Amino acid sequence: MTLLILGGTGEARQIAEHLQGYDAVISLAGATRAPAAQSLPTRIGGFGGADGFRTYLQEAGITAVLDATHPFADRITKRTASICQSLGLPYVQFLRPPWTPEAGDNWIEIASETDAAAHIPEGSVVFLGTGRQTLDRFANLTGREVICRQIDPPDKPFPFAGGRFLVGRPPFSVADEVALFNALGVQYLVVKNAGGAASGTKLTAARQLGIPVLMIARPPQGDWPVVASVEAALAWVNAL
């Protein structure tokens, strides 16, 4: 067996740690300039589309694929599942459970980034915990102060007026997030429903401060095998 792990999440790194000594490689998209060190041989960068990915799988002798990318990397996941099926390769997606509201939460579920403006009054201070990849979709938030946190220093200007970047590398504790939201005067928090404890601290902070949260719903799930824990992912590998 030669296993390919599509990484980029904390759980992918945990899975890789448990698979030291296996014939496996982890692939990172290169979204951050200095990604955390991995416990397996690592490749960084895209594959060059569907044809490039198919060629890589065949030339690298990959015999199984564990997709542990971000829950919102739906295009990558759909493509990977489809190609693996066509090649007859075992495939599974690691998909952590979504967040669910708790007592004291004030959540508004929205279908996409463009829906946020309908729920946020002009003049509000908005904190985006959604990353920079889909930042341009918030361009209709005119008249608000928009703050987008990202890991790397920006290499280009903010894509629309009234916004600015905030550089920060996770993890962030609840106390960190409370102090930050207070210092910035945050009135609305916008996040993708990625799930996970590490990135959930901002939701706890919002609950403590009474900040409304606009929660972007996950993309529709396809018809392919899914596991929801690191332990289940490792069991899948060991059953190959």
XYZ file of C-alpha atoms in Angstrom:
240
model
C 0.000 0.000 0.000
C 1.110 3.543 -0.770
C -1.225 5.996 0.942
C -1.791 9.605 -0.073
C -3.144 11.919 2.629
C -4.586 15.197 1.402
C -3.835 17.449 4.344
C -4.073 21.022 5.513
C -6.034 20.422 8.717
C -4.880 19.736 12.256
C -6.461 16.295 12.113
C -4.498 15.442 8.967
C -1.318 16.224 10.876
C -2.487 14.000 13.760
C -3.231 11.148 11.368
C 0.220 11.538 9.818
C 1.835 11.350 13.262
C 0.211 7.963 13.855
C 1.305 6.676 10.451
C 5.046 7.218 10.782
C 6.750 4.177 9.303
C 3.937 3.536 6.816
C 4.436 3.904 3.083
C 2.556 7.196 2.962
C 2.896 10.789 1.787
C 0.966 13.878 2.848
C 0.126 16.609 0.346
C -0.461 20.253 1.295
C -2.015 22.797 -1.034
C 0.472 25.508 -0.072
C -2.158 27.918 1.247
C 0.247 29.131 3.958
C 3.855 30.140 3.401
C 5.322 28.276 6.381
C 3.113 25.244 7.093
C 3.598 23.239 10.268
C 6.069 20.371 10.000
C 4.559 17.004 9.122
C 5.536 13.529 10.308
C 5.476 12.001 6.822
C 7.170 12.811 3.515
C 5.450 15.968 2.303
C 4.637 17.456 -1.089
C 3.400 21.054 -1.344
C 1.363 22.636 -4.111
C -1.474 21.784 -6.475
C -1.560 18.882 -8.902
C -2.458 20.842 -12.020
C -6.151 20.035 -12.166
C -7.925 16.718 -12.595
C -5.567 15.395 -15.275
C -2.513 16.327 -13.218
C -3.938 14.633 -10.128
C -4.740 11.464 -12.053
C -1.216 11.421 -13.477
C 0.317 11.933 -10.031
C -1.648 9.036 -8.538
C -0.482 6.711 -11.280
C 3.148 7.840 -11.433
C 3.564 7.833 -7.628
C 1.999 4.386 -7.346
C -0.691 5.585 -4.944
C -2.986 2.740 -3.913
C -5.345 4.551 -1.488
C -6.339 8.151 -0.676
C -7.389 9.653 2.643
C -8.865 13.103 2.108
C -8.424 15.220 5.253
C -8.764 18.631 3.632
C -10.918 21.453 4.991
C -14.676 20.730 5.125
C -15.217 23.609 2.682
C -12.670 22.337 0.136
C -15.615 20.713 -1.636
C -14.269 21.040 -5.177
C -11.089 19.188 -4.237
C -13.063 16.515 -2.408
C -15.522 15.947 -5.278
C -12.707 15.733 -7.790
C -10.664 13.361 -5.636
C -13.571 11.033 -4.902
C -14.520 10.881 -8.567
C -10.995 10.156 -9.818
C -10.373 7.523 -7.155
C -13.609 5.815 -8.112
C -12.646 5.817 -11.793
C -9.239 4.304 -10.983
C -10.599 1.776 -8.499
C -8.619 3.249 -5.596
C -9.924 3.042 -2.006
C -10.981 6.527 -0.882
C -12.331 8.023 2.325
C -12.983 11.586 3.471
C -12.196 12.637 7.020
C -14.949 15.107 7.891
C -15.112 16.419 11.420
C -18.606 16.970 12.853
C -20.082 20.458 12.337
C -20.526 22.887 15.185
C -23.978 23.090 16.722
C -25.317 26.032 18.767
C -25.260 25.894 22.554
C -27.229 27.756 25.191
C -26.393 31.454 24.947
C -25.403 31.355 21.278
C -26.953 33.801 18.830
C -26.391 32.160 15.459
C -27.807 33.076 12.069
C -27.207 30.355 9.478
C -26.535 31.613 5.968
C -25.953 29.721 2.739
C -23.060 31.795 1.368
C -20.781 34.737 2.035
C -22.896 37.078 -0.060
C -25.843 36.575 2.313
C -24.020 38.168 5.263
C -24.773 41.771 4.274
C -28.520 41.235 4.701
C -28.013 40.557 8.420
C -25.330 43.122 9.327
C -26.301 46.811 9.632
C -24.097 49.468 8.078
C -21.613 50.956 10.528
C -20.996 47.596 12.241
C -17.586 46.126 13.032
C -17.406 42.694 11.412
C -14.770 40.040 12.129
C -14.292 37.451 9.390
C -12.947 34.124 10.596
C -13.369 32.671 7.112
C -9.874 33.026 5.647
C -8.768 34.977 2.612
C -9.672 32.506 -0.161
C -13.302 33.638 -0.347
C -12.778 37.204 0.855
C -13.946 38.807 -2.384
C -17.411 37.304 -1.831
C -17.940 39.763 1.043
C -17.529 42.792 -1.228
C -21.175 43.787 -0.643
C -20.374 44.598 3.013
C -19.983 48.250 2.099
C -20.433 50.708 4.944
C -19.103 48.244 7.537
C -15.653 47.933 9.095
C -14.496 44.487 8.003
C -11.543 42.731 9.634
C -10.209 39.534 8.067
C -7.739 37.398 9.995
C -5.183 35.376 8.053
C -2.019 33.483 8.908
C 0.426 35.115 6.495
C 1.084 38.842 6.061
C -0.937 40.096 3.073
C 0.782 40.256 -0.291
C -1.899 42.425 -1.900
C -4.315 45.158 -0.776
C -7.666 44.361 0.802
C -10.034 43.607 -2.104
C -12.710 46.156 -1.191
C -13.061 49.438 0.676
C -13.617 49.483 4.422
C -11.638 46.341 5.178
C -8.288 45.426 6.647
C -6.229 42.346 7.384
C -5.223 41.091 10.813
C -2.309 38.652 10.893
C -2.409 35.861 13.453
C -1.309 32.242 13.631
C -3.503 29.761 15.517
C -4.173 28.266 17.969
C -6.049 31.017 19.818
C -7.400 30.466 23.319
C -10.841 31.648 24.384
C -9.165 34.335 26.504
C -7.152 35.457 23.452
C -10.305 35.765 21.369
C -12.271 37.592 24.074
C -9.458 40.117 24.488
C -9.149 40.572 20.718
C -12.877 41.029 20.100
C -13.077 43.560 22.936
C -10.061 45.479 21.649
C -11.474 45.619 18.110
C -15.034 46.371 19.189
C -16.348 43.411 17.188
C -20.139 43.440 16.785
C -20.590 40.536 14.338
C -18.582 37.367 13.750
C -18.759 35.497 10.432
C -17.422 31.937 10.209
C -17.713 28.817 8.082
C -19.082 25.785 9.883
C -15.764 23.969 9.790
C -16.187 22.195 13.120
C -13.302 21.260 15.404
C -12.298 22.253 18.913
C -9.188 24.244 18.008
C -10.974 26.797 15.857
C -14.111 26.773 17.993
C -12.651 29.099 20.622
C -13.890 32.145 18.712
C -17.435 30.825 19.027
C -17.053 30.466 22.789
C -15.702 33.995 22.949
C -18.660 35.289 20.926
C -21.048 33.478 23.269
C -19.418 35.031 26.321
C -19.552 38.509 24.785
C -23.042 38.190 23.303
C -21.769 38.711 19.741
C -24.088 37.449 16.971
C -22.512 34.791 14.731
C -23.285 34.385 11.052
C -22.620 30.707 10.375
C -22.019 29.725 6.753
C -23.530 26.286 6.125
C -21.388 23.479 4.764
C -21.478 22.448 1.115
C -23.745 19.478 0.343
C -22.166 16.128 1.124
C -21.570 13.704 -1.748
C -22.028 9.954 -1.945
C -18.635 8.674 -0.802
C -17.229 7.044 2.364
C -16.742 9.384 5.326
C -15.144 9.018 8.761
C -15.583 11.562 11.530
C -12.650 10.945 13.885
C -8.904 10.430 13.742
C -9.383 6.980 15.268
C -11.842 5.987 12.542
C -9.477 7.260 9.861
C -6.625 5.166 11.272
C -8.892 2.117 11.451
C -9.742 2.602 7.772
C -6.052 2.703 6.863
C -5.244 -0.366 8.905
C -8.094 -2.305 7.279
C -6.698 -1.785 3.770
